[in-house]
Amino acid sequence: MLLCGLNSTNESVNHKHSARICVPVCEKDLDALRSACQRALEWADLIELRLDCLAAIPEQLPDVARPVILTLRPAEQGGHRNLTREERQRFWSSIAPQGETVWWDIEGDLAQDLAPDWSRTIVSHHDFSGVPDDLEQIYERLARTPAAVLKISVQANDIVDCIRIFNLLDRARNDGRELIAIAMGNAGIATRILGPSRGSFLTYGALDDQSATAPGQVNARKLRSLYHLDTIDDETMICGLIGLPVMHSVSPHIHNAAFVSEGVNGVYLPFEVQNAEQFFKRMVHPRTRELNWNLRGLSVTAPHKQAVMHCLDWIDADAKEIGAVNTVVIENERLLGYNTDAAGFIEPLQKRFGSLTDARVAIIGAGGAARAAIWALKRQSANVTLFARDPNRLRPLADLFEIACTSLADASFVGYDLVINATPLGSGTHINESPATREQLAGSRCVYDLIYNPVETRLLLEAKEAGCETLGGLEMLIAQAEKQFELWTGKNFSEGLSQMKTDLVRVLRENP
Ligand code: NAP
């Protein structure tokens, strides 16, 4: 059949990196496969040739300058090809072992029927619906085969599903078995990034952002250049951002760069959390968590900034007054809560204007960001007026902080020193919208949009046309992150700030 003399590299699978990344390539024809393998070389220690993606399986595959894993996944186990059991058996029986740099990934249901070179066999189990109740029994079943490596890949429907995967890796380490264990999906990303440091034989990294072969698979380049996979070990301080959604965030670009520039052994991950209370109980609080990991700190974003307040042992007085926590520090057995949004919000204004005493400020929006902004501005003795569309949110917030308020409809900002957007208008699905027109903004001095993606919003364009000064949300994002970093590490990253800002603008422009 195929693969007479597939030439894979002579390098052993123990490549130069301390964490192995396998890049799967899934292409319809040989030319595309060849070119994908070439591109994968930059980040891959191994390349998985997904034979089920090819329209026709050829006699000979291209030479690959890395160890390879051959996979022929049937559609019912997440593959791209309808294959009967007999066809799968025939395929594997027809090829000869290819030497020590060619691995076979054989699904567990076939393993008993075949006699492969077990020293180069990965025996695998996939579940795309969830984490099966009998996960441990599945591991035991796979472990009864003589395969050199076991692989279990299941779907995480919630971040707490990662617990069983990490615990399975601990078990395999104790049993002296090589295991690849992955929780697929955005909620499982921690298993892909932290897996190798907890003993996973390898982690899979996508060829690029469009080429993931399984849900939640992280781009291989990001695994190495953003998450610095090779430096993660048992001692690594783990921090992350909890929110829903969270994958769009650029905070990993800030904190991971800061860990490197400040020489701190740390990593910062996105944690997609649906239920903050469950996450804190089962994965965060040192007294109740079911996972032994070196978690040091969390950033908190929507919709959890208020919910997490019920999960903490102590909350800073400012955060209590603001009514929201965006930063958690895990200190010994206690969880401490802070709000760095307010200080991050005010810092760029103070840098630009110095004192804000008696400045006339309009805030548009009545959500969490508006709350922190009002609190910080009142501290500076600014004269704040709140504008929002929903009177049921506008009036209570204005009353709470004892400020003026008015409806957003037909607002005019003539005579204001500062107009602040604290709504999502101008980002995401509202990208072409603006909370105010150039006519409404004419006669105000400066417009500050808290949105940082895109870097230049529709509102800021309108403001420029109205002759106003402008300020985007990126400086606030960096300033609040800087204060979080200091709470977790005792260090600040002000030295690398201008480079970080340049890098973030590039990241945001490349991935709008
Ligand atoms: P939030 O709690 O959901 O509040 C959003 C506010 O915007 C609500 O008052 C909402 O009004 C209002 N709003 C939504 N759609 C609107 C529309 N079509 N017209 C008028 N008002 C509308 O969100 P948040 O956490 O305060 O965040 C607000 C913005 O600030 C987001 O874009 C976020 O990215 C940005 N932000 C930036 C930073 C930074 O570091 N740069 C930090 C925090 C937040 P309703 O109640 O009527 O829906």
Coordinates of C-alpha atoms and ligand atoms in Angstrom, one line a residue:
M1 CA 0.0 0.0 0.0
L2 CA 1.8 3.1 1.1
L3 CA 4.9 4.4 2.7
C4 CA 7.6 2.4 1.2
G5 CA 10.5 4.2 2.6
L6 CA 9.0 7.3 4.2
N7 CA 12.1 9.4 5.1
S8 CA 11.7 11.1 8.3
T9 CA 14.6 12.8 10.1
N10 CA 17.2 10.8 12.0
E11 CA 16.9 13.1 14.9
S12 CA 15.4 11.3 17.9
V13 CA 12.0 12.4 19.1
N14 CA 13.8 14.0 22.0
H15 CA 14.3 17.2 20.1
K16 CA 16.1 20.3 21.3
H17 CA 13.1 21.6 23.2
S18 CA 12.1 20.6 26.7
A19 CA 8.4 20.5 25.8
R20 CA 7.5 18.6 22.6
I21 CA 5.1 20.2 20.2
C22 CA 3.5 18.1 17.5
V23 CA 2.0 20.0 14.6
P24 CA -0.8 18.1 12.8
V25 CA -1.0 18.7 9.1
C26 CA -4.4 17.9 7.4
E27 CA -4.3 18.5 3.7
K28 CA -6.2 17.1 0.7
D29 CA -3.3 16.5 -1.7
L30 CA 0.4 15.7 -1.6
D31 CA 1.7 19.2 -2.7
A32 CA -0.3 20.9 0.0
L33 CA 0.9 18.3 2.5
R34 CA 4.5 18.9 1.5
S35 CA 4.2 22.7 1.8
A36 CA 2.4 22.4 5.2
C37 CA 5.2 20.1 6.5
Q38 CA 7.8 22.7 5.4
R39 CA 5.9 25.4 7.3
A40 CA 5.5 23.3 10.4
L41 CA 9.3 22.8 10.7
E42 CA 9.7 26.2 12.4
W43 CA 7.9 25.2 15.6
A44 CA 7.4 21.4 15.4
D45 CA 9.3 18.7 17.2
L46 CA 7.1 16.2 15.5
I47 CA 4.7 16.4 12.6
E48 CA 1.4 14.5 12.6
L49 CA 0.5 13.4 9.0
R50 CA -3.3 13.2 9.1
L51 CA -3.7 10.6 6.4
D52 CA -7.5 10.7 6.8
C53 CA -7.4 14.3 5.3
L54 CA -5.9 13.2 2.0
A55 CA -8.3 12.6 -0.9
A56 CA -6.3 9.5 -1.8
I57 CA -3.6 7.8 0.2
P58 CA -0.5 7.7 -2.0
E59 CA 2.2 5.1 -2.4
Q60 CA 4.8 7.3 -0.9
L61 CA 4.6 10.3 1.4
P62 CA 7.0 13.3 1.2
D63 CA 10.2 13.2 3.2
V64 CA 9.8 15.1 6.4
A65 CA 12.7 16.6 8.4
R66 CA 11.2 15.7 11.7
P67 CA 9.9 12.6 13.4
V68 CA 6.3 11.9 12.2
I69 CA 3.1 10.5 13.6
L70 CA 0.9 8.7 11.1
T71 CA -2.8 9.0 11.8
L72 CA -5.8 7.6 9.9
R73 CA -8.7 8.8 12.0
P74 CA -12.1 7.5 11.1
A75 CA -15.0 10.1 11.0
E76 CA -16.8 8.7 14.0
Q77 CA -13.6 9.4 16.1
G78 CA -13.2 12.9 14.9
G79 CA -11.4 12.1 11.6
H80 CA -12.1 13.3 8.0
R81 CA -12.8 10.0 6.4
N82 CA -15.5 7.4 6.5
L83 CA -13.7 4.1 7.1
T84 CA -14.9 0.7 8.1
R85 CA -13.1 -1.2 10.8
E86 CA -11.9 -3.6 8.1
E87 CA -10.4 -0.8 6.0
R88 CA -8.6 0.6 9.0
Q89 CA -7.2 -2.9 10.0
R90 CA -6.2 -3.5 6.4
F91 CA -4.4 -0.2 6.2
W92 CA -2.3 -0.7 9.3
S93 CA -1.6 -4.3 8.5
S94 CA -0.3 -3.4 5.1
I95 CA 2.4 -1.1 6.1
A96 CA 5.7 -2.1 7.5
P97 CA 7.2 -0.4 10.6
Q98 CA 9.2 2.6 9.4
G99 CA 12.0 2.9 11.9
E100 CA 12.4 4.8 15.1
T101 CA 11.3 8.3 13.8
V102 CA 7.9 7.2 12.5
W103 CA 5.1 6.7 15.1
W104 CA 1.7 5.2 14.5
D105 CA -1.4 6.6 16.3
I106 CA -3.8 3.7 16.5
E107 CA -7.2 4.1 18.1
G108 CA -7.8 1.9 21.1
D109 CA -10.6 0.0 19.5
L110 CA -8.2 -1.4 16.9
A111 CA -5.2 -2.0 19.1
Q112 CA -6.0 -5.6 20.0
D113 CA -6.3 -6.6 16.4
L114 CA -2.9 -5.4 15.3
A115 CA 0.7 -6.2 16.0
P116 CA 2.5 -2.9 15.4
D117 CA 6.0 -1.9 16.6
W118 CA 4.7 -1.1 20.1
S119 CA 7.8 0.9 20.9
R120 CA 6.6 3.4 18.2
T121 CA 2.9 3.2 18.8
I122 CA 0.6 5.7 20.4
V123 CA -2.7 4.1 21.4
S124 CA -5.5 6.7 21.5
H125 CA -9.0 7.4 22.7
H126 CA -11.1 10.5 21.7
D127 CA -14.4 11.8 23.0
F128 CA -15.7 15.0 21.3
S129 CA -18.8 15.2 23.5
G130 CA -17.4 15.6 27.0
V131 CA -15.3 13.9 29.7
P132 CA -16.6 10.3 30.0
D133 CA -17.5 9.1 33.5
D134 CA -15.2 6.1 33.0
L135 CA -12.1 8.2 32.0
E136 CA -9.9 6.3 34.5
Q137 CA -11.1 2.9 33.2
I138 CA -10.4 4.1 29.6
Y139 CA -6.8 4.9 30.8
E140 CA -6.5 1.5 32.4
R141 CA -7.7 -0.2 29.2
L142 CA -5.2 1.6 27.1
A143 CA -2.5 1.0 29.7
R144 CA -3.1 -2.8 29.3
T145 CA -1.6 -2.6 25.8
P146 CA 2.2 -2.5 25.4
A147 CA 2.0 0.8 23.5
A148 CA 4.9 3.2 24.3
V149 CA 2.5 6.2 24.6
L150 CA -1.2 6.4 25.6
K151 CA -3.3 9.3 24.3
I152 CA -6.6 10.5 25.8
S153 CA -8.3 13.5 24.2
V154 CA -11.7 14.6 25.5
Q155 CA -13.9 17.6 25.2
A156 CA -14.0 20.1 28.1
N157 CA -17.4 21.6 28.4
D158 CA -16.3 23.6 31.5
I159 CA -12.9 24.6 32.8
V160 CA -13.3 22.3 35.8
D161 CA -13.1 19.4 33.4
C162 CA -9.4 20.1 33.2
I163 CA -9.0 18.8 36.8
R164 CA -9.5 15.1 35.8
I165 CA -7.1 15.5 32.9
F166 CA -4.3 17.0 35.1
N167 CA -5.0 14.3 37.7
L168 CA -4.7 11.6 35.0
L169 CA -1.3 13.0 34.0
D170 CA -0.2 12.7 37.7
R171 CA -1.4 9.1 37.8
A172 CA 0.4 8.2 34.5
R173 CA 3.6 9.8 36.0
N174 CA 3.2 7.7 39.1
D175 CA 2.5 4.6 37.0
G176 CA 5.6 5.2 34.8
R177 CA 3.5 5.4 31.7
E178 CA 3.9 8.0 28.9
L179 CA 0.6 9.8 28.4
I180 CA -0.7 12.6 26.2
A181 CA -3.8 13.9 27.9
I182 CA -5.8 16.8 26.5
A183 CA -9.1 18.6 27.3
M184 CA -10.2 19.9 23.9
G185 CA -12.2 23.2 23.5
N186 CA -11.4 26.7 24.8
A187 CA -12.2 25.6 28.4
G188 CA -9.4 23.0 28.1
I189 CA -6.6 25.3 26.9
A190 CA -4.7 25.0 30.2
T191 CA -4.2 21.3 29.6
R192 CA -2.5 22.1 26.2
I193 CA -0.2 24.8 27.7
L194 CA 0.6 23.2 31.1
G195 CA 0.4 19.6 30.0
P196 CA 4.0 19.0 29.0
S197 CA 5.2 20.5 32.4
R198 CA 3.0 18.0 34.1
G199 CA 4.4 15.1 32.2
S200 CA 2.4 15.0 29.0
F201 CA 4.5 13.3 26.3
L202 CA 3.7 16.1 23.9
T203 CA 1.2 18.8 23.1
Y204 CA -0.4 19.5 19.8
G205 CA 0.0 22.9 18.2
A206 CA -1.8 24.2 15.1
L207 CA 0.1 25.1 12.0
D208 CA -1.6 28.6 12.1
D209 CA -4.8 30.2 13.5
Q210 CA -6.9 28.7 10.7
S211 CA -5.5 25.1 10.8
A212 CA -6.5 23.7 14.1
T213 CA -7.4 20.0 13.7
A214 CA -9.2 19.8 17.1
P215 CA -11.2 22.3 19.2
G216 CA -9.1 24.6 21.3
Q217 CA -5.8 23.7 19.6
V218 CA -3.4 26.6 20.1
N219 CA -1.2 27.9 17.2
A220 CA 2.2 26.2 17.6
R221 CA 4.0 29.5 17.2
K222 CA 2.0 31.0 20.1
L223 CA 2.8 28.0 22.3
R224 CA 6.5 28.8 21.9
S225 CA 6.6 32.6 21.4
L226 CA 3.7 33.7 23.5
Y227 CA 3.4 31.1 26.3
H228 CA 7.1 30.2 26.3
L229 CA 6.2 26.5 26.7
D230 CA 9.8 25.4 27.1
T231 CA 10.4 27.4 30.2
I232 CA 7.3 26.1 32.1
D233 CA 8.1 23.7 34.9
D234 CA 7.0 22.7 38.3
E235 CA 8.2 25.9 39.8
T236 CA 6.4 28.2 37.3
M237 CA 4.1 30.8 38.8
I238 CA 0.7 30.4 37.0
C239 CA -1.5 33.4 36.5
G240 CA -4.4 33.9 34.1
L241 CA -7.5 35.8 33.1
I242 CA -11.0 34.5 33.9
G243 CA -13.9 35.7 31.8
L244 CA -16.5 34.6 29.2
P245 CA -15.5 35.1 26.5
V246 CA -11.8 35.4 27.1
M247 CA -10.0 34.1 24.0
H248 CA -9.9 37.5 22.3
S249 CA -8.0 39.1 25.2
V250 CA -4.5 40.5 24.6
S251 CA -3.6 40.3 28.3
P252 CA -1.5 37.1 27.7
H253 CA 0.6 39.3 25.4
I254 CA 1.2 41.8 28.2
H255 CA 1.9 39.5 31.1
N256 CA 3.9 36.8 29.3
A257 CA 6.1 39.5 27.8
A258 CA 6.5 41.0 31.3
F259 CA 7.5 37.6 32.8
V260 CA 10.3 37.4 30.3
S261 CA 11.5 41.0 30.6
E262 CA 11.5 40.9 34.4
G263 CA 13.1 37.4 34.5
V264 CA 10.2 35.9 36.4
N265 CA 9.4 32.2 35.9
G266 CA 5.7 32.7 35.2
V267 CA 3.0 32.0 32.6
Y268 CA -0.3 33.7 32.0
L269 CA -3.2 31.8 30.4
P270 CA -6.8 32.5 29.4
F271 CA -9.3 30.6 31.5
E272 CA -12.7 30.4 30.0
V273 CA -14.9 30.3 33.1
Q274 CA -18.7 29.9 33.1
N275 CA -19.3 29.5 36.8
A276 CA -16.9 31.6 38.9
E277 CA -18.0 30.0 42.2
Q278 CA -17.3 26.5 41.0
F279 CA -14.0 27.5 39.5
F280 CA -12.8 29.1 42.7
K281 CA -14.0 26.2 44.8
R282 CA -12.6 23.4 42.7
M283 CA -9.5 24.9 41.1
V284 CA -8.5 28.1 42.9
H285 CA -9.0 28.2 46.7
P286 CA -6.0 26.4 48.4
R287 CA -8.4 25.0 51.1
T288 CA -10.9 23.4 48.7
R289 CA -9.3 22.9 45.3
E290 CA -8.9 19.5 43.7
L291 CA -5.8 20.3 41.8
N292 CA -2.2 20.8 43.0
W293 CA -0.8 23.7 40.9
N294 CA 1.2 26.8 41.5
L295 CA -1.6 29.3 40.9
R296 CA -0.5 32.8 42.0
G297 CA -3.0 35.3 40.5
L298 CA -6.0 36.0 38.4
S299 CA -7.2 38.9 36.3
V300 CA -11.0 39.0 36.2
T301 CA -13.1 40.3 33.3
A302 CA -16.7 40.4 32.4
P303 CA -19.0 38.9 33.5
H304 CA -17.3 37.9 36.8
K305 CA -16.0 41.1 38.4
Q306 CA -18.8 41.2 40.9
A307 CA -19.4 37.4 41.3
V308 CA -15.8 36.7 42.4
M309 CA -16.2 39.0 45.4
H310 CA -18.2 36.3 47.1
C311 CA -15.3 33.8 46.7
L312 CA -12.6 35.8 48.4
D313 CA -11.2 35.9 51.9
W314 CA -10.3 39.6 51.9
I315 CA -11.1 42.6 49.6
D316 CA -9.2 45.8 49.4
A317 CA -11.2 48.9 50.7
D318 CA -11.1 50.7 47.3
A319 CA -12.4 47.6 45.4
K320 CA -15.2 47.3 47.9
E321 CA -16.2 51.0 47.3
I322 CA -16.0 50.5 43.5
G323 CA -18.0 47.3 43.8
A324 CA -15.9 45.2 41.6
V325 CA -12.7 43.1 41.7
N326 CA -10.5 42.7 38.7
T327 CA -7.4 41.1 40.4
V328 CA -7.0 38.2 42.7
V329 CA -3.8 37.3 44.6
I330 CA -3.4 33.8 46.0
E331 CA -1.4 34.3 49.2
N332 CA -0.7 31.2 51.3
E333 CA -4.2 29.9 52.1
R334 CA -6.0 33.1 51.3
L335 CA -7.6 34.8 48.3
L336 CA -7.2 38.6 48.2
G337 CA -9.1 40.9 45.9
Y338 CA -8.2 44.2 44.4
N339 CA -9.3 46.6 41.7
T340 CA -6.6 48.0 39.4
D341 CA -9.1 49.2 36.7
A342 CA -9.6 52.5 38.6
A343 CA -5.9 53.3 38.9
G344 CA -5.2 52.1 35.4
F345 CA -8.0 54.3 34.1
I346 CA -6.8 57.5 35.8
E347 CA -3.1 57.1 35.1
P348 CA -3.1 58.1 31.4
L349 CA -5.3 61.1 32.2
Q350 CA -2.9 62.3 34.9
K351 CA 0.1 61.8 32.7
R352 CA -1.6 64.0 30.0
F353 CA -3.4 66.6 32.1
G354 CA -1.9 66.6 35.5
S355 CA -4.7 67.7 37.9
L356 CA -8.3 66.8 37.1
T357 CA -9.8 69.0 39.9
D358 CA -13.0 70.5 38.8
A359 CA -12.6 69.1 35.2
R360 CA -16.0 68.7 33.5
V361 CA -16.2 65.0 32.6
A362 CA -19.0 63.1 30.7
I363 CA -19.0 59.3 31.1
I364 CA -21.1 57.3 28.6
G365 CA -22.2 53.9 29.9
A366 CA -23.3 52.6 33.2
G367 CA -21.5 49.2 33.5
G368 CA -18.5 48.0 35.4
A369 CA -15.9 50.2 33.6
A370 CA -18.0 53.3 34.2
R371 CA -18.2 52.5 37.9
A372 CA -14.4 52.3 38.3
A373 CA -14.0 55.5 36.2
I374 CA -16.5 57.5 38.2
W375 CA -14.9 56.3 41.5
A376 CA -11.4 57.3 40.3
L377 CA -12.6 60.7 38.9
K378 CA -14.4 61.6 42.1
R379 CA -11.2 60.9 44.0
Q380 CA -9.6 63.5 41.8
S381 CA -12.4 66.0 42.5
A382 CA -13.6 66.0 38.9
N383 CA -17.1 67.2 38.1
V384 CA -18.7 64.1 36.6
T385 CA -22.0 63.6 34.6
L386 CA -23.2 60.2 33.6
F387 CA -24.9 59.5 30.3
A388 CA -26.6 56.1 29.6
R389 CA -29.4 54.7 27.5
D390 CA -31.2 52.8 30.2
P391 CA -32.7 55.0 33.0
N392 CA -32.9 51.9 35.3
R393 CA -29.1 51.7 35.3
L394 CA -28.4 55.4 34.9
R395 CA -30.2 56.8 37.9
P396 CA -29.1 54.2 40.6
L397 CA -25.4 54.5 39.6
A398 CA -25.5 58.3 39.6
D399 CA -27.2 58.3 43.0
L400 CA -24.7 55.8 44.4
F401 CA -21.8 58.1 43.5
E402 CA -23.8 61.3 44.0
I403 CA -23.2 62.7 40.5
A404 CA -25.4 64.3 37.9
C405 CA -26.9 62.2 35.1
T406 CA -28.8 62.6 31.9
S407 CA -30.1 60.5 29.1
L408 CA -27.8 59.6 26.2
A409 CA -30.4 60.4 23.6
D410 CA -29.7 63.8 22.0
A411 CA -26.7 64.5 24.3
S412 CA -24.4 67.4 23.5
F413 CA -20.9 67.5 25.0
V414 CA -20.2 71.2 24.4
G415 CA -18.0 72.6 27.2
Y416 CA -16.8 69.2 28.5
D417 CA -13.1 68.8 29.2
L418 CA -13.4 65.1 28.8
V419 CA -15.9 62.7 27.2
I420 CA -15.4 59.0 28.1
N421 CA -16.8 56.0 26.3
A422 CA -17.4 53.1 28.7
T423 CA -19.7 51.2 26.4
P424 CA -18.8 48.4 23.9
L425 CA -19.9 50.7 21.0
G426 CA -17.0 50.7 18.5
S427 CA -15.7 47.1 19.2
G428 CA -16.7 43.5 18.4
T429 CA -20.1 43.3 16.7
H430 CA -20.5 47.1 17.3
I431 CA -17.3 48.0 15.4
N432 CA -18.9 50.5 13.1
E433 CA -20.9 52.2 15.8
S434 CA -20.1 55.2 17.9
P435 CA -21.8 56.4 21.1
A436 CA -21.5 60.0 19.8
T437 CA -21.3 61.9 16.5
R438 CA -18.8 64.6 15.6
E439 CA -21.6 67.1 15.9
Q440 CA -22.3 66.0 19.5
L441 CA -18.6 66.1 20.3
A442 CA -17.8 69.5 18.8
G443 CA -16.8 71.9 21.6
S444 CA -15.4 69.3 23.9
R445 CA -11.7 69.1 24.6
C446 CA -10.6 65.5 24.8
V447 CA -12.3 62.1 24.0
Y448 CA -11.1 59.0 25.9
D449 CA -12.4 55.7 24.5
L450 CA -11.8 52.8 26.9
I451 CA -12.0 50.4 24.0
Y452 CA -8.6 49.2 22.9
N453 CA -9.5 46.9 20.1
P454 CA -9.6 48.4 17.5
V455 CA -6.8 50.8 18.5
E456 CA -8.6 53.6 16.6
T457 CA -12.4 53.4 17.1
R458 CA -15.2 55.1 15.1
L459 CA -15.7 57.5 18.2
L460 CA -12.0 58.5 18.1
L461 CA -12.3 59.3 14.3
E462 CA -15.4 61.3 14.9
A463 CA -13.6 63.1 17.8
K464 CA -10.6 64.0 15.6
E465 CA -12.9 65.4 12.9
A466 CA -14.6 67.5 15.6
G467 CA -11.2 68.9 16.5
C468 CA -10.9 67.1 19.9
E469 CA -7.8 65.5 21.4
T470 CA -8.1 61.7 21.6
L471 CA -7.0 58.9 23.9
G472 CA -7.5 55.2 23.3
G473 CA -8.0 52.4 25.8
L474 CA -4.6 50.6 25.3
E475 CA -2.8 52.8 27.9
M476 CA -5.4 51.9 30.5
L477 CA -5.2 48.2 29.7
I478 CA -1.4 48.3 30.1
A479 CA -1.5 50.4 33.3
Q480 CA -4.1 48.2 35.0
A481 CA -2.1 45.1 34.0
E482 CA 1.1 46.7 35.3
K483 CA -0.5 47.1 38.8
Q484 CA -1.7 43.4 38.7
F485 CA 1.8 42.2 37.8
E486 CA 3.2 44.1 40.7
L487 CA 0.7 42.5 43.1
W488 CA 1.6 39.0 41.9
T489 CA 5.4 39.4 41.6
G490 CA 6.4 42.5 43.5
K491 CA 8.0 43.8 40.3
N492 CA 7.0 46.4 37.8
F493 CA 7.6 46.3 34.1
S494 CA 7.8 50.0 33.4
E495 CA 11.2 49.6 31.6
G496 CA 9.7 47.6 28.8
L497 CA 6.5 49.7 28.4
S498 CA 7.1 51.4 25.1
Q499 CA 8.2 48.2 23.4
M500 CA 5.2 46.4 24.9
K501 CA 2.8 49.1 23.5
T502 CA 4.4 48.8 20.0
D503 CA 4.0 45.0 20.1
L504 CA 0.4 45.2 21.3
V505 CA -0.6 47.7 18.5
R506 CA 1.0 45.2 16.0
V507 CA -0.9 42.2 17.6
L508 CA -4.2 44.2 17.5
R509 CA -3.7 45.3 14.0
E510 CA -2.8 41.8 12.8
N511 CA -5.7 40.1 14.7
P512 CA -8.5 42.6 14.8
Ligands
NAP1 P1 -20.6 46.4 30.9 O1 -20.5 46.2 32.3 O2 -21.3 45.3 30.1 O3 -21.3 47.8 30.6 C1 -21.5 48.3 29.3 C2 -22.4 49.5 29.3 O4 -22.5 49.9 28.0 C3 -23.7 49.3 29.9 O5 -24.1 50.5 30.6 C4 -24.6 49.2 28.6 O6 -25.9 49.7 28.8 C5 -23.9 50.1 27.7 N1 -24.2 49.8 26.3 C6 -24.1 48.6 25.7 N2 -24.5 48.7 24.4 C7 -25.0 50.0 24.3 C8 -25.6 50.7 23.2 N3 -25.8 50.0 22.0 N4 -25.9 52.0 23.3 C9 -25.7 52.6 24.5 N5 -25.1 52.0 25.6 C10 -24.8 50.7 25.5 O7 -19.1 46.5 30.2 P2 -17.8 47.2 30.9 O8 -17.1 46.1 31.6 O9 -18.2 48.4 31.7 O10 -17.0 47.6 29.6 C11 -17.4 48.7 28.8 C12 -16.3 48.9 27.7 O11 -15.1 49.3 28.4 C13 -16.0 47.6 26.9 O12 -15.8 48.0 25.6 C14 -14.6 47.2 27.5 O13 -13.8 46.6 26.5 C15 -14.0 48.5 27.9 N6 -13.0 48.3 29.0 C16 -11.7 48.7 28.7 C17 -10.8 48.5 29.7 C18 -9.3 48.8 29.4 O14 -8.4 48.4 30.1 N7 -9.1 49.6 28.4 C19 -11.1 48.0 31.0 C20 -12.5 47.7 31.2 C21 -13.4 47.9 30.2 P3 -27.2 48.7 29.1 O15 -27.1 48.5 30.6 O16 -28.3 49.6 28.7 O17 -27.0 47.5 28.3

